[in-house]
Amino acid sequence: MSTETTTPAPAGVIHDIGYQRYAGARLGRRYVAGSLYVHGLRTAFGFGRSAKAKIFPWLIVAIVAVVAAGLAAVRSQIGEVVLTYAQFADAMSWLVIFFVAVVAPELVSRDLRSGVLPLYFSRPLHRADYVLAKLAALITAVWLLLGGPQLLMFAGAAFTTDKGMGGVWDEVLDLLPGLAYAAIWAVVFASIGLLVASLTGKRAFAAGGVVAVFLMTTPIVGVLMVMPSTTVNRLAGLASPSSLVQGVGVWLFEEWLVTDTPTGIGVGRFGPVYGAAALLLIVACVGLLLARYRKVASA
């Protein structure tokens, strides 16, 4: 009888296939949020995406740039201001609606539909970082859409002025309110657009919802404007985001918006009411965005 014993075979073998542990710097939340912001801004204008994704945003950019170039050319010929920088932002605001309606779903609805949010919200990125990075990207994109053409108008005016450096300085003083007014448009429209887009993962529904919020409230303003009460007329602009921003503009930048034949909304003594309403609207939208993504992350 054999006394040899059989050694059992090993259950498994660990193979070294060359993977190494990451030994680099841990860049943390700030870097991740910054990367999301840059990626969101690139997405807004179609960079890094297909040619089809670039068509609409750059069509809008082309339209506002052509209008700005035309205004600069006309001014250089007749020597008179056709539209101030702030009035230009007002005139182009209808394009901002469609720009936000297309870009906002690209920033958030795609992430909802593809189910990548659990990956985003694993460490170290927090929900607030995601929301604020996406919102900042959309605000910047809208501000560039309105502010970039204003810089083009400024360049045309500065190079054709016959008042020397004094004329250039006057143009700077006119440009700054225009850029500030563009920032108000950007913050209000981006906050509303991103909130609406965050409610669905279907980009078509999100885009339609954004347009509906902005356009369907406009008739309400028209109805309130013809009411017999002057107070109701002055407060009518509160019923629509577009007229709300115009009211804030008239309050803060009346010198640059109101001409001898004003076409903007009249706010009378209620300018601070418009300012407070716009601020509350922005805060409410950001708060609801944070609450929305708190729910998404816990789902």
CSV table of C-alpha atoms in Angstrom, one decimal:
chain,number,residue,atom,x,y,z
A,1,MET,CA,0.0,0.0,0.0
A,2,SER,CA,1.5,3.4,-1.0
A,3,THR,CA,2.2,5.9,1.7
A,4,GLU,CA,2.4,8.9,-0.6
A,5,THR,CA,-0.1,11.7,-0.1
A,6,THR,CA,-1.6,13.9,-2.9
A,7,THR,CA,-1.2,17.7,-2.5
A,8,PRO,CA,-4.5,19.4,-3.4
A,9,ALA,CA,-4.3,21.7,-6.4
A,10,PRO,CA,-4.5,25.5,-5.7
A,11,ALA,CA,-8.0,26.9,-6.1
A,12,GLY,CA,-6.9,29.9,-8.2
A,13,VAL,CA,-3.9,31.8,-9.5
A,14,ILE,CA,-3.2,35.5,-9.3
A,15,HIS,CA,-1.7,36.8,-12.5
A,16,ASP,CA,0.4,40.0,-12.6
A,17,ILE,CA,-1.0,41.7,-15.8
A,18,GLY,CA,0.9,45.0,-15.3
A,19,TYR,CA,-1.7,47.2,-13.5
A,20,GLN,CA,-0.2,49.7,-11.1
A,21,ARG,CA,-1.7,51.8,-8.3
A,22,TYR,CA,-2.2,55.5,-9.0
A,23,ALA,CA,0.6,57.4,-7.3
A,24,GLY,CA,-0.2,60.9,-8.6
A,25,ALA,CA,-1.8,63.9,-6.9
A,26,ARG,CA,-5.4,63.6,-5.8
A,27,LEU,CA,-6.9,66.7,-7.4
A,28,GLY,CA,-10.2,66.7,-5.4
A,29,ARG,CA,-13.5,68.4,-5.7
A,30,ARG,CA,-12.4,71.8,-7.0
A,31,TYR,CA,-10.6,70.2,-10.0
A,32,VAL,CA,-13.6,68.0,-10.8
A,33,ALA,CA,-16.0,70.9,-10.6
A,34,GLY,CA,-13.8,73.0,-12.7
A,35,SER,CA,-13.5,70.3,-15.3
A,36,LEU,CA,-17.3,69.9,-15.4
A,37,TYR,CA,-17.6,73.7,-15.9
A,38,VAL,CA,-15.1,73.7,-18.8
A,39,HIS,CA,-16.7,70.6,-20.4
A,40,GLY,CA,-20.2,72.3,-20.0
A,41,LEU,CA,-19.0,75.5,-21.6
A,42,ARG,CA,-17.5,73.5,-24.5
A,43,THR,CA,-20.7,71.5,-24.8
A,44,ALA,CA,-22.8,74.7,-25.0
A,45,PHE,CA,-21.0,75.7,-28.3
A,46,GLY,CA,-20.6,72.2,-29.6
A,47,PHE,CA,-16.8,71.9,-29.1
A,48,GLY,CA,-15.6,68.3,-29.0
A,49,ARG,CA,-18.9,67.1,-30.4
A,50,SER,CA,-20.2,66.2,-33.9
A,51,ALA,CA,-20.8,68.8,-36.6
A,52,LYS,CA,-24.5,68.5,-36.2
A,53,ALA,CA,-24.2,69.6,-32.5
A,54,LYS,CA,-22.4,72.7,-33.6
A,55,ILE,CA,-25.0,73.9,-36.2
A,56,PHE,CA,-27.6,75.6,-33.9
A,57,PRO,CA,-25.4,77.3,-31.3
A,58,TRP,CA,-23.1,78.7,-34.0
A,59,LEU,CA,-26.1,79.8,-36.1
A,60,ILE,CA,-27.3,81.9,-33.2
A,61,VAL,CA,-23.7,83.2,-32.6
A,62,ALA,CA,-23.6,84.1,-36.3
A,63,ILE,CA,-26.9,86.0,-36.2
A,64,VAL,CA,-26.0,88.1,-33.2
A,65,ALA,CA,-22.5,88.8,-34.6
A,66,VAL,CA,-23.9,89.9,-38.0
A,67,VAL,CA,-26.4,92.2,-36.3
A,68,ALA,CA,-23.6,93.7,-34.1
A,69,ALA,CA,-21.3,94.2,-37.1
A,70,GLY,CA,-24.2,95.8,-39.1
A,71,LEU,CA,-24.9,98.2,-36.2
A,72,ALA,CA,-21.2,99.1,-36.0
A,73,ALA,CA,-21.0,99.7,-39.7
A,74,VAL,CA,-24.1,101.9,-39.8
A,75,ARG,CA,-22.8,103.9,-36.9
A,76,SER,CA,-19.4,104.5,-38.6
A,77,GLN,CA,-21.3,105.8,-41.6
A,78,ILE,CA,-23.9,108.1,-40.0
A,79,GLY,CA,-22.0,108.9,-36.8
A,80,GLU,CA,-25.0,108.2,-34.6
A,81,VAL,CA,-25.8,105.3,-32.2
A,82,VAL,CA,-28.5,103.1,-33.6
A,83,LEU,CA,-28.7,100.9,-30.5
A,84,THR,CA,-26.9,101.2,-27.2
A,85,TYR,CA,-25.1,98.2,-25.8
A,86,ALA,CA,-27.9,97.6,-23.3
A,87,GLN,CA,-30.6,98.0,-26.0
A,88,PHE,CA,-28.7,95.4,-28.1
A,89,ALA,CA,-29.0,92.9,-25.3
A,90,ASP,CA,-32.8,93.6,-25.2
A,91,ALA,CA,-33.1,93.2,-28.9
A,92,MET,CA,-31.4,89.8,-29.0
A,93,SER,CA,-33.1,88.4,-25.9
A,94,TRP,CA,-35.6,86.3,-28.0
A,95,LEU,CA,-32.6,84.4,-29.4
A,96,VAL,CA,-31.4,83.7,-25.9
A,97,ILE,CA,-34.6,81.8,-25.2
A,98,PHE,CA,-34.0,79.3,-28.1
A,99,PHE,CA,-30.3,79.1,-27.2
A,100,VAL,CA,-31.0,78.2,-23.6
A,101,ALA,CA,-33.8,75.8,-24.8
A,102,VAL,CA,-31.2,73.8,-26.8
A,103,VAL,CA,-28.1,74.1,-24.6
A,104,ALA,CA,-29.7,73.4,-21.2
A,105,PRO,CA,-30.9,69.9,-22.1
A,106,GLU,CA,-27.5,69.1,-23.5
A,107,LEU,CA,-25.9,70.0,-20.2
A,108,VAL,CA,-28.2,68.0,-17.8
A,109,SER,CA,-30.9,66.0,-19.7
A,110,ARG,CA,-28.2,63.8,-21.4
A,111,ASP,CA,-26.8,62.9,-18.0
A,112,LEU,CA,-30.2,61.9,-16.6
A,113,ARG,CA,-31.0,59.8,-19.7
A,114,SER,CA,-27.6,58.0,-19.8
A,115,GLY,CA,-27.7,57.2,-16.0
A,116,VAL,CA,-24.2,58.5,-15.3
A,117,LEU,CA,-25.2,60.6,-12.3
A,118,PRO,CA,-24.3,57.9,-9.7
A,119,LEU,CA,-20.8,57.9,-11.1
A,120,TYR,CA,-20.6,61.7,-10.8
A,121,PHE,CA,-21.9,61.7,-7.3
A,122,SER,CA,-19.5,59.1,-6.0
A,123,ARG,CA,-16.6,60.7,-4.3
A,124,PRO,CA,-15.3,63.4,-4.3
A,125,LEU,CA,-17.9,65.3,-6.3
A,126,HIS,CA,-21.0,66.6,-4.4
A,127,ARG,CA,-24.4,67.3,-5.8
A,128,ALA,CA,-24.0,71.0,-5.3
A,129,ASP,CA,-20.7,71.0,-7.2
A,130,TYR,CA,-22.4,69.4,-10.2
A,131,VAL,CA,-25.3,71.8,-10.1
A,132,LEU,CA,-23.2,74.9,-9.7
A,133,ALA,CA,-20.7,73.9,-12.4
A,134,LYS,CA,-23.5,73.2,-14.9
A,135,LEU,CA,-25.2,76.5,-14.0
A,136,ALA,CA,-22.0,78.5,-14.2
A,137,ALA,CA,-21.3,77.0,-17.7
A,138,LEU,CA,-24.7,78.0,-19.0
A,139,ILE,CA,-24.5,81.5,-17.5
A,140,THR,CA,-21.1,82.0,-19.1
A,141,ALA,CA,-22.3,80.7,-22.5
A,142,VAL,CA,-25.4,83.1,-22.5
A,143,TRP,CA,-23.2,86.0,-21.3
A,144,LEU,CA,-20.7,85.4,-24.1
A,145,LEU,CA,-23.6,85.2,-26.6
A,146,LEU,CA,-24.8,88.7,-25.6
A,147,GLY,CA,-21.5,90.2,-24.5
A,148,GLY,CA,-19.3,89.1,-27.3
A,149,PRO,CA,-21.2,91.1,-30.0
A,150,GLN,CA,-21.2,94.1,-27.7
A,151,LEU,CA,-17.4,94.0,-27.7
A,152,LEU,CA,-17.5,93.9,-31.5
A,153,MET,CA,-19.7,97.0,-31.5
A,154,PHE,CA,-17.3,98.6,-29.0
A,155,ALA,CA,-14.3,97.9,-31.3
A,156,GLY,CA,-16.0,99.5,-34.2
A,157,ALA,CA,-17.0,102.6,-32.2
A,158,ALA,CA,-13.6,102.9,-30.6
A,159,PHE,CA,-11.7,102.8,-33.9
A,160,THR,CA,-14.0,105.3,-35.7
A,161,THR,CA,-14.4,107.9,-32.9
A,162,ASP,CA,-13.2,111.4,-33.7
A,163,LYS,CA,-12.8,112.3,-30.0
A,164,GLY,CA,-9.6,110.6,-29.3
A,165,MET,CA,-9.1,108.8,-26.0
A,166,GLY,CA,-11.9,110.7,-24.5
A,167,GLY,CA,-14.3,109.2,-27.0
A,168,VAL,CA,-12.9,105.7,-26.3
A,169,TRP,CA,-13.4,106.2,-22.5
A,170,ASP,CA,-17.0,107.3,-23.1
A,171,GLU,CA,-17.5,104.1,-25.1
A,172,VAL,CA,-16.2,102.1,-22.2
A,173,LEU,CA,-18.6,103.8,-19.8
A,174,ASP,CA,-21.4,102.9,-22.2
A,175,LEU,CA,-20.2,99.3,-22.7
A,176,LEU,CA,-20.0,98.3,-19.0
A,177,PRO,CA,-23.7,98.7,-18.3
A,178,GLY,CA,-24.4,96.7,-21.4
A,179,LEU,CA,-22.2,93.9,-20.2
A,180,ALA,CA,-23.8,94.0,-16.7
A,181,TYR,CA,-27.2,93.9,-18.3
A,182,ALA,CA,-26.2,90.9,-20.4
A,183,ALA,CA,-25.1,89.2,-17.1
A,184,ILE,CA,-28.6,89.7,-15.6
A,185,TRP,CA,-30.2,88.2,-18.7
A,186,ALA,CA,-27.7,85.3,-18.5
A,187,VAL,CA,-28.2,84.5,-14.8
A,188,VAL,CA,-32.0,84.6,-14.9
A,189,PHE,CA,-32.5,82.7,-18.1
A,190,ALA,CA,-29.8,80.1,-17.3
A,191,SER,CA,-31.3,79.4,-13.8
A,192,ILE,CA,-34.8,78.9,-15.2
A,193,GLY,CA,-33.7,76.9,-18.2
A,194,LEU,CA,-31.5,74.5,-16.3
A,195,LEU,CA,-34.2,73.9,-13.7
A,196,VAL,CA,-36.8,73.0,-16.4
A,197,ALA,CA,-34.3,70.8,-18.3
A,198,SER,CA,-33.4,68.9,-15.1
A,199,LEU,CA,-36.9,67.6,-14.8
A,200,THR,CA,-36.7,65.2,-17.7
A,201,GLY,CA,-34.1,63.1,-19.5
A,202,LYS,CA,-35.7,63.6,-22.9
A,203,ARG,CA,-34.1,66.5,-24.6
A,204,ALA,CA,-37.0,67.3,-26.9
A,205,PHE,CA,-39.4,67.6,-23.9
A,206,ALA,CA,-36.9,69.6,-22.0
A,207,ALA,CA,-36.4,72.1,-24.9
A,208,GLY,CA,-40.1,72.4,-25.3
A,209,GLY,CA,-40.6,73.0,-21.6
A,210,VAL,CA,-38.0,75.8,-21.6
A,211,VAL,CA,-39.6,77.6,-24.6
A,212,ALA,CA,-43.1,77.2,-23.1
A,213,VAL,CA,-42.0,78.8,-19.7
A,214,PHE,CA,-40.6,81.9,-21.5
A,215,LEU,CA,-43.2,82.3,-24.3
A,216,MET,CA,-46.4,81.3,-22.6
A,217,THR,CA,-46.0,83.8,-19.8
A,218,THR,CA,-45.7,86.7,-22.3
A,219,PRO,CA,-49.4,87.1,-23.1
A,220,ILE,CA,-50.1,87.5,-19.4
A,221,VAL,CA,-48.0,90.6,-19.4
A,222,GLY,CA,-49.9,92.0,-22.4
A,223,VAL,CA,-53.2,91.5,-20.6
A,224,LEU,CA,-52.0,93.1,-17.4
A,225,MET,CA,-50.6,96.1,-19.3
A,226,VAL,CA,-54.0,97.1,-20.6
A,227,MET,CA,-55.7,97.0,-17.2
A,228,PRO,CA,-57.1,100.3,-16.0
A,229,SER,CA,-54.9,100.4,-12.9
A,230,THR,CA,-51.6,102.1,-13.3
A,231,THR,CA,-50.1,100.0,-10.5
A,232,VAL,CA,-51.1,96.8,-12.2
A,233,ASN,CA,-49.5,98.2,-15.5
A,234,ARG,CA,-46.2,98.9,-13.7
A,235,LEU,CA,-46.1,95.5,-12.1
A,236,ALA,CA,-47.2,93.5,-15.1
A,237,GLY,CA,-43.6,92.7,-16.1
A,238,LEU,CA,-43.3,90.5,-13.0
A,239,ALA,CA,-45.5,87.9,-14.8
A,240,SER,CA,-42.8,86.9,-17.3
A,241,PRO,CA,-39.1,86.2,-17.0
A,242,SER,CA,-38.3,88.3,-20.1
A,243,SER,CA,-40.2,91.4,-19.0
A,244,LEU,CA,-38.9,90.9,-15.4
A,245,VAL,CA,-35.3,91.3,-16.7
A,246,GLN,CA,-36.4,94.3,-18.8
A,247,GLY,CA,-37.9,95.9,-15.7
A,248,VAL,CA,-34.7,95.3,-13.8
A,249,GLY,CA,-32.8,96.8,-16.7
A,250,VAL,CA,-35.0,99.9,-16.8
A,251,TRP,CA,-34.5,100.4,-13.1
A,252,LEU,CA,-30.7,100.0,-13.1
A,253,PHE,CA,-29.7,101.2,-16.6
A,254,GLU,CA,-32.5,103.6,-17.5
A,255,GLU,CA,-30.0,106.0,-19.0
A,256,TRP,CA,-28.8,103.4,-21.5
A,257,LEU,CA,-32.2,101.7,-22.2
A,258,VAL,CA,-34.8,104.5,-22.3
A,259,THR,CA,-34.8,106.9,-25.3
A,260,ASP,CA,-37.1,109.7,-26.3
A,261,THR,CA,-39.5,107.1,-27.6
A,262,PRO,CA,-39.1,104.3,-25.1
A,263,THR,CA,-40.2,100.8,-26.1
A,264,GLY,CA,-39.2,99.1,-22.9
A,265,ILE,CA,-41.5,98.3,-20.0
A,266,GLY,CA,-42.2,101.1,-17.5
A,267,VAL,CA,-41.6,100.3,-13.9
A,268,GLY,CA,-42.1,103.7,-12.3
A,269,ARG,CA,-41.3,103.5,-8.6
A,270,PHE,CA,-41.4,99.7,-8.5
A,271,GLY,CA,-37.8,99.2,-9.7
A,272,PRO,CA,-36.7,97.7,-6.4
A,273,VAL,CA,-39.6,95.3,-6.6
A,274,TYR,CA,-38.4,94.1,-9.9
A,275,GLY,CA,-34.9,93.7,-8.5
A,276,ALA,CA,-36.1,91.8,-5.5
A,277,ALA,CA,-38.3,89.6,-7.6
A,278,ALA,CA,-35.4,88.7,-9.9
A,279,LEU,CA,-33.2,87.9,-7.0
A,280,LEU,CA,-35.9,85.7,-5.4
A,281,LEU,CA,-36.5,83.9,-8.7
A,282,ILE,CA,-32.8,83.1,-9.1
A,283,VAL,CA,-32.5,81.9,-5.5
A,284,ALA,CA,-35.6,79.8,-5.8
A,285,CYS,CA,-34.4,78.2,-9.1
A,286,VAL,CA,-31.0,77.3,-7.6
A,287,GLY,CA,-32.6,75.9,-4.5
A,288,LEU,CA,-35.0,73.8,-6.5
A,289,LEU,CA,-32.1,72.6,-8.6
A,290,LEU,CA,-30.2,71.5,-5.5
A,291,ALA,CA,-33.3,69.7,-4.2
A,292,ARG,CA,-33.9,68.0,-7.5
A,293,TYR,CA,-30.4,66.6,-7.6
A,294,ARG,CA,-30.6,65.6,-4.0
A,295,LYS,CA,-33.6,63.4,-5.0
A,296,VAL,CA,-31.8,62.1,-8.1
A,297,ALA,CA,-28.7,61.1,-6.1
A,298,SER,CA,-30.7,59.3,-3.5
A,299,ALA,CA,-32.9,57.4,-6.0
